[in-house]
CSV table of C-alpha atoms in Angstrom, one decimal:
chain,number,residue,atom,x,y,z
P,53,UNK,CA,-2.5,31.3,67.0
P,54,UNK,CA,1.3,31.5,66.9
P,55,UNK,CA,1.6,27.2,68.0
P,56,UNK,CA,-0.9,26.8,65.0
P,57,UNK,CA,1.2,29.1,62.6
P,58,UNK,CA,3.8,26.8,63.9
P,59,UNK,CA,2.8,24.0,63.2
P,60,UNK,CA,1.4,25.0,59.5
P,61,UNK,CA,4.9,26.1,58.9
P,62,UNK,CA,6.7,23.0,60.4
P,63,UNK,CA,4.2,21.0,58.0
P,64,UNK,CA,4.6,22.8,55.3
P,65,UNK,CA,8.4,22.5,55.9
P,66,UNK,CA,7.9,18.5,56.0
P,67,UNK,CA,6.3,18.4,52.8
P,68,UNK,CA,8.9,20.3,51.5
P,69,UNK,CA,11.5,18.1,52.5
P,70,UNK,CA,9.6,15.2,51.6
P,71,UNK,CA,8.9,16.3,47.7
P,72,UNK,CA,12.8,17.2,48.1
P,73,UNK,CA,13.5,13.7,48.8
P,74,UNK,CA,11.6,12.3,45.7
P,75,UNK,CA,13.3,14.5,43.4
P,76,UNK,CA,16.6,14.5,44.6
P,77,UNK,CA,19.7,12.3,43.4
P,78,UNK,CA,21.2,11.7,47.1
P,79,UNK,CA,22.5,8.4,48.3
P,80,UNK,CA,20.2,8.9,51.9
P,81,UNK,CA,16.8,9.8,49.6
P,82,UNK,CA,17.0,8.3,46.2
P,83,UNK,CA,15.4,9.5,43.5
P,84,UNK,CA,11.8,8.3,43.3
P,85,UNK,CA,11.9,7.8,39.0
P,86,UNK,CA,14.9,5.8,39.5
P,87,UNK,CA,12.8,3.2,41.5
P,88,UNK,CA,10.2,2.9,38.6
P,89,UNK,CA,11.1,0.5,35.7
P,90,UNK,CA,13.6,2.0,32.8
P,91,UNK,CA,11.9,1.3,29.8
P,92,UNK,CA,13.4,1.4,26.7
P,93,UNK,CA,12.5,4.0,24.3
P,94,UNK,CA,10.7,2.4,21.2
P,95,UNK,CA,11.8,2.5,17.8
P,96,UNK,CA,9.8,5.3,15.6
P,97,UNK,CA,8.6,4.7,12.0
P,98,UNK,CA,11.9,6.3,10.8
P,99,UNK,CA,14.5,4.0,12.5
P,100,UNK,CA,11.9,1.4,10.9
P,101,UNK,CA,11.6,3.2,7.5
P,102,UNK,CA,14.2,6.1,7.1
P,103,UNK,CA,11.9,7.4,4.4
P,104,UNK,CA,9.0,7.8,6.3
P,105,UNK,CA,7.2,11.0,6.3
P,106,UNK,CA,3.5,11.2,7.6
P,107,UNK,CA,1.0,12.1,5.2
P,108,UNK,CA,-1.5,15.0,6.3
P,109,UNK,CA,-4.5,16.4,4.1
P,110,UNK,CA,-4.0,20.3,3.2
P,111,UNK,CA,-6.9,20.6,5.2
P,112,UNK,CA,-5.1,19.7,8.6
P,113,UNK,CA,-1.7,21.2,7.6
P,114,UNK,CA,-2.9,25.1,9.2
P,115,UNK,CA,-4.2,23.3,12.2
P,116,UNK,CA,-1.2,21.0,12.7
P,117,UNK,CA,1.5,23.1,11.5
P,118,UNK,CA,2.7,24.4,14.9
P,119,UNK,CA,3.6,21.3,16.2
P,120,UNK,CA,4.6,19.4,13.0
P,121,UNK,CA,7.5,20.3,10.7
P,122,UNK,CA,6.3,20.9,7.2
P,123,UNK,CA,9.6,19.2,6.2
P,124,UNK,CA,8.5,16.2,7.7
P,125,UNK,CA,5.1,16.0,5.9
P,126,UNK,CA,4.1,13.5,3.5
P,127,UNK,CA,2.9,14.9,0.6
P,128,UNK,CA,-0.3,13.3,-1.6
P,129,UNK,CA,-0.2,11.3,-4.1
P,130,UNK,CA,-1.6,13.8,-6.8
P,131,UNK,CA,0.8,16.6,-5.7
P,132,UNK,CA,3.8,13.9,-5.8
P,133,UNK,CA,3.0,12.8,-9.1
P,134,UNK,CA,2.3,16.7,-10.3
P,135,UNK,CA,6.1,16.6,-9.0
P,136,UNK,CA,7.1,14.5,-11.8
P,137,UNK,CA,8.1,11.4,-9.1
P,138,UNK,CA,7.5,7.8,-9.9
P,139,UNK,CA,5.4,6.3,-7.3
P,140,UNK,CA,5.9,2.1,-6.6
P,141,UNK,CA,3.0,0.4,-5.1
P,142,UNK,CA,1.5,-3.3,-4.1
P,143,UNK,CA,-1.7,-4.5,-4.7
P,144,UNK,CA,-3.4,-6.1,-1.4
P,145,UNK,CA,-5.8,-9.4,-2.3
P,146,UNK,CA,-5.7,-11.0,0.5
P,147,UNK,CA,-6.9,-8.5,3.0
P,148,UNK,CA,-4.4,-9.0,5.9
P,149,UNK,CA,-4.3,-6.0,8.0
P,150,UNK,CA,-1.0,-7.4,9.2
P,151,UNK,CA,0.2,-7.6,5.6
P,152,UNK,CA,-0.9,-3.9,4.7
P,153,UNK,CA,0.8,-2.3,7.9
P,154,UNK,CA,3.9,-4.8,6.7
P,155,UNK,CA,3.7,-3.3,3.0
P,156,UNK,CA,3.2,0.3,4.6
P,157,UNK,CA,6.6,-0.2,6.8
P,158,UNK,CA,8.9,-1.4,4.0
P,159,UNK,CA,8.5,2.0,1.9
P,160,UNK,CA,5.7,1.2,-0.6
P,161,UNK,CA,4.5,4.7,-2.3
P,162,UNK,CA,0.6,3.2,-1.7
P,163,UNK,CA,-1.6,0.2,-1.4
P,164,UNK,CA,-4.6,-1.0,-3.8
P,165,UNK,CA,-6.6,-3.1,-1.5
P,166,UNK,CA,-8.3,-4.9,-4.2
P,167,UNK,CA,-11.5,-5.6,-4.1
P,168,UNK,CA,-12.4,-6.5,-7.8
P,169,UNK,CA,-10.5,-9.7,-7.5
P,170,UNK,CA,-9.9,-10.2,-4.0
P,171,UNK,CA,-12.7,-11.9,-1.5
P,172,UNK,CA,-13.2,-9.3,1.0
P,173,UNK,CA,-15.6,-6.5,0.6
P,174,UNK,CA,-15.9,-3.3,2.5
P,175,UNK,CA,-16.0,-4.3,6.0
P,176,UNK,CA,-13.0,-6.4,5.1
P,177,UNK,CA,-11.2,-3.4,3.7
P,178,UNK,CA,-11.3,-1.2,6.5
P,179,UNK,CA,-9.0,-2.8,8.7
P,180,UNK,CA,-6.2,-2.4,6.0
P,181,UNK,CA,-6.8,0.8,5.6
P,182,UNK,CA,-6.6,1.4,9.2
P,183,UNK,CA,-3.2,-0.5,9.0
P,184,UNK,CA,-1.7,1.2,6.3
P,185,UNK,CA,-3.3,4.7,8.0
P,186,UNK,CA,-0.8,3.4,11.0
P,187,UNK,CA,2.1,3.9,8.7
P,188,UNK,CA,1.0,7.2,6.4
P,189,UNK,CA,0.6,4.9,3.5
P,190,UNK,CA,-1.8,6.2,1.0
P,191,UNK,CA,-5.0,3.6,-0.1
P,192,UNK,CA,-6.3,3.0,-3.4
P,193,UNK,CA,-9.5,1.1,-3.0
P,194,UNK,CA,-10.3,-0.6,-6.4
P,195,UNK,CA,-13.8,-1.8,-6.6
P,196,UNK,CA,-15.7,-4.8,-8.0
P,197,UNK,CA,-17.1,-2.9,-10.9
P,198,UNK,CA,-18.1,0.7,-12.1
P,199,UNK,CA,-21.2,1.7,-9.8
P,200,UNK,CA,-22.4,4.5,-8.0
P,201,UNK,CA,-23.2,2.6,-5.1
P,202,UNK,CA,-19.6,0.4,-4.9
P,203,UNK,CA,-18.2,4.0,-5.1
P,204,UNK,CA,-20.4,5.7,-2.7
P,205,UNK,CA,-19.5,2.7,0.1
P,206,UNK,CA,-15.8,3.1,-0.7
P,207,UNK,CA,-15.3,6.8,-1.0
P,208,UNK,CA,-16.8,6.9,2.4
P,209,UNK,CA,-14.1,4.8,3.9
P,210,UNK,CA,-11.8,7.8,3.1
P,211,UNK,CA,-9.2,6.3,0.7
P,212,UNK,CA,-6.4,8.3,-0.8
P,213,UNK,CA,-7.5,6.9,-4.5
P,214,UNK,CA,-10.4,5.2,-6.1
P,215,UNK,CA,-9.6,2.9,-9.1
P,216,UNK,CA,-12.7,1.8,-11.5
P,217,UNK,CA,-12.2,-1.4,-13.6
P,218,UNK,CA,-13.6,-1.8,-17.0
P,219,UNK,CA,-14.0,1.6,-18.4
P,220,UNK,CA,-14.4,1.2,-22.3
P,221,UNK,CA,-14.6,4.7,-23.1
P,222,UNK,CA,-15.6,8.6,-22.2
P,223,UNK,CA,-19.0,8.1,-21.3
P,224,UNK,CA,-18.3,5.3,-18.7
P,225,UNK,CA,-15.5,7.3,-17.5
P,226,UNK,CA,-17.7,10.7,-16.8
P,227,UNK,CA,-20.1,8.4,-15.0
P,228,UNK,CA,-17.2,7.3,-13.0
P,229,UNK,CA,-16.0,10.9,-12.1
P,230,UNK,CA,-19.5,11.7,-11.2
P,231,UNK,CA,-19.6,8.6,-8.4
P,232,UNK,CA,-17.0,10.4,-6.9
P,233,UNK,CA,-18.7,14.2,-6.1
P,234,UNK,CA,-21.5,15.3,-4.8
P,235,UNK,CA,-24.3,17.1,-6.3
P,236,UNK,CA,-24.8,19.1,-8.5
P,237,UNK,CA,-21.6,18.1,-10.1
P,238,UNK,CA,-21.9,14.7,-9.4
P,239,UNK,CA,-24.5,11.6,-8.0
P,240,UNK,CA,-22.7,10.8,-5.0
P,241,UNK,CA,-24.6,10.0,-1.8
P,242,UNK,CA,-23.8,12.5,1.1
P,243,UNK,CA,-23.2,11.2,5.0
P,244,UNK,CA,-20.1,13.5,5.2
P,245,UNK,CA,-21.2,14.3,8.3
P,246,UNK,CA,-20.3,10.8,10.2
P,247,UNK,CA,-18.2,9.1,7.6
P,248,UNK,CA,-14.5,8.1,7.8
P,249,UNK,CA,-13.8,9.8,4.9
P,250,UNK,CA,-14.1,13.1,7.2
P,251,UNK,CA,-12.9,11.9,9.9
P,252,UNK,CA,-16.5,11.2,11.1
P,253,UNK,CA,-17.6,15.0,10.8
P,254,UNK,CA,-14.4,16.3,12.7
P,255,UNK,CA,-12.9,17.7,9.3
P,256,UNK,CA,-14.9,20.4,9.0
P,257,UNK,CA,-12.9,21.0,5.6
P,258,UNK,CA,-13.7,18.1,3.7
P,259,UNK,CA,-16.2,19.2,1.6
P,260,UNK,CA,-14.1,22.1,0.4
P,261,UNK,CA,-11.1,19.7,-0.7
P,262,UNK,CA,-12.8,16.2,-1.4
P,263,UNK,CA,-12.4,16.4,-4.8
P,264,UNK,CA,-9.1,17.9,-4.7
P,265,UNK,CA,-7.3,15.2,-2.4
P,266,UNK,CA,-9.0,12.0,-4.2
P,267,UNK,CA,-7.1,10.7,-6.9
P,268,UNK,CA,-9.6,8.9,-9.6
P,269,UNK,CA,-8.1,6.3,-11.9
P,270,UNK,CA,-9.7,4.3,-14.6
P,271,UNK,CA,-8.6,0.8,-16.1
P,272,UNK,CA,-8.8,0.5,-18.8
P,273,UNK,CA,-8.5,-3.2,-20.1
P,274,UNK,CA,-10.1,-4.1,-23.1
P,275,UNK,CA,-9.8,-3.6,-27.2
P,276,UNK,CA,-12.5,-1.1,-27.1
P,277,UNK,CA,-11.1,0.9,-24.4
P,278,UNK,CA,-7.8,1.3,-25.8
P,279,UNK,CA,-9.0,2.5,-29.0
P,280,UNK,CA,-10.6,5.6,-27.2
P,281,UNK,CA,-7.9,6.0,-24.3
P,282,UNK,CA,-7.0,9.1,-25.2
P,283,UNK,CA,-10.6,10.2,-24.9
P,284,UNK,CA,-11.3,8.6,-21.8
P,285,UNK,CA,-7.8,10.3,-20.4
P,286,UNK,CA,-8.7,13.7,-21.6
P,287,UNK,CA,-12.2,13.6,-19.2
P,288,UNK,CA,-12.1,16.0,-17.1
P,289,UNK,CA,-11.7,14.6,-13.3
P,290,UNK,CA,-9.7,11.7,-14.9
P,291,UNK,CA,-6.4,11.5,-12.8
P,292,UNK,CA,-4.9,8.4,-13.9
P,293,UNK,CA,-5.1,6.1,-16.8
P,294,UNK,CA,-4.4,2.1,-15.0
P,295,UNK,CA,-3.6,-0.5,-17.8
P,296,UNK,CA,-4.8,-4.1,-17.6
P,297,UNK,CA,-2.4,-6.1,-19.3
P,298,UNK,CA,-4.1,-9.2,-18.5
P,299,UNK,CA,-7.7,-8.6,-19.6
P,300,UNK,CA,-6.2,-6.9,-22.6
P,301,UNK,CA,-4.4,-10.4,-23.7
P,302,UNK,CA,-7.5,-12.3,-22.9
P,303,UNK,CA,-10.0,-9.7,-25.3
P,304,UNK,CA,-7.2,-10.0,-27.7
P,305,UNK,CA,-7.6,-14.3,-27.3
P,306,UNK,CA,-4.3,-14.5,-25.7
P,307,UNK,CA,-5.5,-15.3,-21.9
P,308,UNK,CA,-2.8,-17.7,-21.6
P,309,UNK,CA,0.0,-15.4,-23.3
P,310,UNK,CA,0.1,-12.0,-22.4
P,311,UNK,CA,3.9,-11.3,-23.2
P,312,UNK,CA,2.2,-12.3,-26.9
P,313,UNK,CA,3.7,-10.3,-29.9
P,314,UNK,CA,0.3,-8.9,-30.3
P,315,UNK,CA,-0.8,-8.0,-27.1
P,316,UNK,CA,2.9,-5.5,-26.5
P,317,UNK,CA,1.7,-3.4,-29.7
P,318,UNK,CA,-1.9,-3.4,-28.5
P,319,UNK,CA,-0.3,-1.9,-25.2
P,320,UNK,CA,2.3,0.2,-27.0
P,321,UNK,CA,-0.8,1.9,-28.5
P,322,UNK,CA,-2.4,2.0,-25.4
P,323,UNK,CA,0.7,3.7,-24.1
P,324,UNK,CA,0.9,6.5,-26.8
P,325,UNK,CA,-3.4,6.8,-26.7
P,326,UNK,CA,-2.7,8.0,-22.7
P,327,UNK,CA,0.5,10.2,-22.8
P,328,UNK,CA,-0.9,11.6,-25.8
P,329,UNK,CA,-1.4,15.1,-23.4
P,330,UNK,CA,0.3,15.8,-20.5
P,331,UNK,CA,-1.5,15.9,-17.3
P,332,UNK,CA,-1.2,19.2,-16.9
P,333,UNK,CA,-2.6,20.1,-20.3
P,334,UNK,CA,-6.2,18.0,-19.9
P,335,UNK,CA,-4.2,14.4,-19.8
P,336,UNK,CA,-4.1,11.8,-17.2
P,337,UNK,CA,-0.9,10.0,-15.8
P,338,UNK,CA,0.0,6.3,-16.8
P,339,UNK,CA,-0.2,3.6,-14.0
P,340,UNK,CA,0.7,-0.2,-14.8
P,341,UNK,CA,1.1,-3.5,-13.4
P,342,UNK,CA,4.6,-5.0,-14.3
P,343,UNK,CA,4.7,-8.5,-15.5
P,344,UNK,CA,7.3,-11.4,-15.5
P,345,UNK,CA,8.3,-10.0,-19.3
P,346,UNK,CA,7.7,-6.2,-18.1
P,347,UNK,CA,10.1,-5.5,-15.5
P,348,UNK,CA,9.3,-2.2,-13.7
P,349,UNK,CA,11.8,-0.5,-14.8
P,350,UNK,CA,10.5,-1.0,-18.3
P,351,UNK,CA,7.6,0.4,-17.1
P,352,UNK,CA,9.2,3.6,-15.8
P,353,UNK,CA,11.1,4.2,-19.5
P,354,UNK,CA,7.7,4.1,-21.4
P,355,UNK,CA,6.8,7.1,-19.1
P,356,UNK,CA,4.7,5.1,-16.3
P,357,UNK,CA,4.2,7.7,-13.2
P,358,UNK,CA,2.8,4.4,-11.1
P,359,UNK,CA,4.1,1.0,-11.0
P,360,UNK,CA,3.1,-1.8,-9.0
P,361,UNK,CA,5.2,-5.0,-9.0
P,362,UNK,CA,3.6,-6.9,-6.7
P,363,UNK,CA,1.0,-8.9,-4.6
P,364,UNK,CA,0.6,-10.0,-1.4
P,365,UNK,CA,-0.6,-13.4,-1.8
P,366,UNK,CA,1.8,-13.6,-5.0
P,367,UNK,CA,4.8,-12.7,-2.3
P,368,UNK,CA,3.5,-15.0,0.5
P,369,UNK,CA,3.2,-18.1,-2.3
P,370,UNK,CA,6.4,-17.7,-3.6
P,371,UNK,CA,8.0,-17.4,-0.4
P,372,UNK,CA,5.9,-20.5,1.0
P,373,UNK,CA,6.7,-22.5,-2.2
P,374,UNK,CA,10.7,-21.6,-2.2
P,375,UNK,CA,10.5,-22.7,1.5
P,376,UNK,CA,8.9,-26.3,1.1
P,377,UNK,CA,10.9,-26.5,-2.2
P,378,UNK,CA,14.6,-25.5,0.0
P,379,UNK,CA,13.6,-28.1,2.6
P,380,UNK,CA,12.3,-30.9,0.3
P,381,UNK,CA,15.4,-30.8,-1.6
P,382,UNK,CA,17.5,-30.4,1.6
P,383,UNK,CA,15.4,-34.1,2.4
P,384,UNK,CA,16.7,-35.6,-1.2
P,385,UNK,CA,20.3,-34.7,-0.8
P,386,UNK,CA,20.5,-36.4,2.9
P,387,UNK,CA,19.0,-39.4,1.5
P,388,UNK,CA,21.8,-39.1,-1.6
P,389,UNK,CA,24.4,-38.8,1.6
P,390,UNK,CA,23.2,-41.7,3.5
P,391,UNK,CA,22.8,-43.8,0.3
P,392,UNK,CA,26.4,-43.0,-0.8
P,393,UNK,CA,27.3,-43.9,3.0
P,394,UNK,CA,25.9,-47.2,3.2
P,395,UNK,CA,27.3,-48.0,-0.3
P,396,UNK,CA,30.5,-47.3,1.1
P,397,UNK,CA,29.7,-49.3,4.2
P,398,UNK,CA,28.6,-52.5,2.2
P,399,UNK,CA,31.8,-51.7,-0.1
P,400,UNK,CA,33.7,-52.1,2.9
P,401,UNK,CA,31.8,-55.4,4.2
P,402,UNK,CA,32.2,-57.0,0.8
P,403,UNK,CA,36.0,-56.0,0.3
P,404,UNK,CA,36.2,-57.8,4.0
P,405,UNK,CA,34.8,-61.0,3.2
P,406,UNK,CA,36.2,-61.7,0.1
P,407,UNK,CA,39.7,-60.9,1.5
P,408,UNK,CA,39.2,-63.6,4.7
């Protein structure tokens, strides 16, 4: 018994020496880690975006708030605009996953992934809002047209903000508000249970803040719509009033002129109509689109809370048509050189002959 004990403790002793050697930092038994590959430590969001702050639902924050600092939490888009901030968006037609994560990254406030004029539908939304998930960018979805079931398909996808085009008044605006809840106080479908929007039934929450978290806008973009704007603002569930200077022109007969004379007072109104009540008194906030004679910043000092000054595809052709246009011309002005060379050169040949 005493050779086995021996034995057990001169094994025992080996191992010990052994997990020694893998630790240790001596020349004769190197230190196993430094044998594996040094990889470098990748960059986070915030050497990316120093502004980055992840966004959480008040429904997570008790369960995440041990390990998270609160500090360090992006807020929602309703409570920053009950802040009194300015949020700056994009609007996302072309349904490039790769674009949206790109938008998320360079600081946007949020995303509209447009599906009113853009090709994709639902299943092409989704990857977006996967992307911009990937970089705590809030998602507006805005839908082909005002519908229970469009609503019911893109509430479900679990967007930060829902935007309905076409509302022309208070009664089309309830109806909107009631796509987005469930019954009794509204006609929305229920599959909360194994939807995104709940994290597929893990939030066990989400009933209890749905309608809290979801920020409902409706555009309005019409003649009829802006004579009842402060109506359709003062309904309750109404968050946001979006303005849609280009159908406005175009039901004023100025398609081909929005910065018209007539179609800035039909928006001035429009303006007045939907800050007519603060939000916090029964009003809704002001979101617009700037325009090549509407500068953001104009936007912002006529008491816009949401701007968005740009599109993806609008980005992407500009870029695309500055770069052929740089190159082309670079092409015109080496011909110039070569032409006022061989002038020269035949200059030259001509001065030659004549002399001999």
């Amino acid at each position: 018994m005493a050779a086995m004990a021996g034995v057990s403790c001169s094994s025992s002793s080996t191992l010990s020496t052994l997990k020694k050697s893998f630790t240790s930092n001596s020349p004769i038994f190197p230190s196993f880690r430094s044998l594996l590959p040094q990889i470098p430590k990748p960059l986070s969001l915030k050497t990316v975006n120093p502004n980055f702050k992840p966004f959480l639902p008040r429904r997570f924050s008790s369960a995440v708030s041990a390990t998270v600092d609160s500090a360090e939490v992006r807020q929602s888009l309703k409570t920053r605009l009950k802040n009194g901030e300015t949020l700056y968006g994009i609007f996302l037609l072309g349904f490039s996953p790769t674009f949206a994560e790109i938008a998320g990254l360079a600081g946007y406030d949020f995303a509209v992934v447009d599906m009113e004029h853009g090709h994709g539908g639902i299943s092409d939304a989704l990857p977006c809002l996967h992307a911009l998930a990937a970089t705590q960018t809030p998602a507006i979805l805005r839908i082909p047209e005002s519908s229970a079931t469009w609503a019911k398909k893109a509430l479900d996808l679990g967007p930060q903000g829902i935007m309905f085009p076409m509302i022309d008044g208070p009664k089309s605006a309830r109806k909107a508000v009631s796509y987005c809840r469930f019954p009794p106080n509204g006609v929305r479908g229920s599959a909360h249970t194994v939807v995104r929007a709940s994290s597929y039934g893990i939030d066990e929450g989400y009933l209890s803040n749905y309608e809290d978290d979801l920020l409902i806008m409706c555009q309005v973009e019409c003649v009829d719509g802006v004579k009842k704007i402060d109506e359709i603002a003062a309904v309750e569930g109404v968050d946001c009033i979006q303005m849609g200077p280009l159908d406005l022109s175009a039901s004023l007969g100025y398609l081909w002129d929005p910065g018209n004379k007539k179609v800035k007072e039909m928006m001035n109104t429009a303006e007045k109509g939907a800050l007519k009540k603060k939000p916090h008194d029964g009003g809704a906030y002001l979101s617009g689109f700037a325009m090549p004679h509407d500068s953001p910043e104009n936007l912002k000092s006529r008491g816009y809370h949401m701007v968005s000054g740009a599109v993806d595809i609008g980005l992407f052709r500009n870029a695309a048509v500055e770069d052929v246009k740089k190159f082309k011309m670079s092409l015109a002005k080496g011909f110039e050189d070569d032409d006022d060379q061989k002038d020269h050169k035949d200059g030259e040949e001509k001065y030659w002959i004549a002399d001999n």
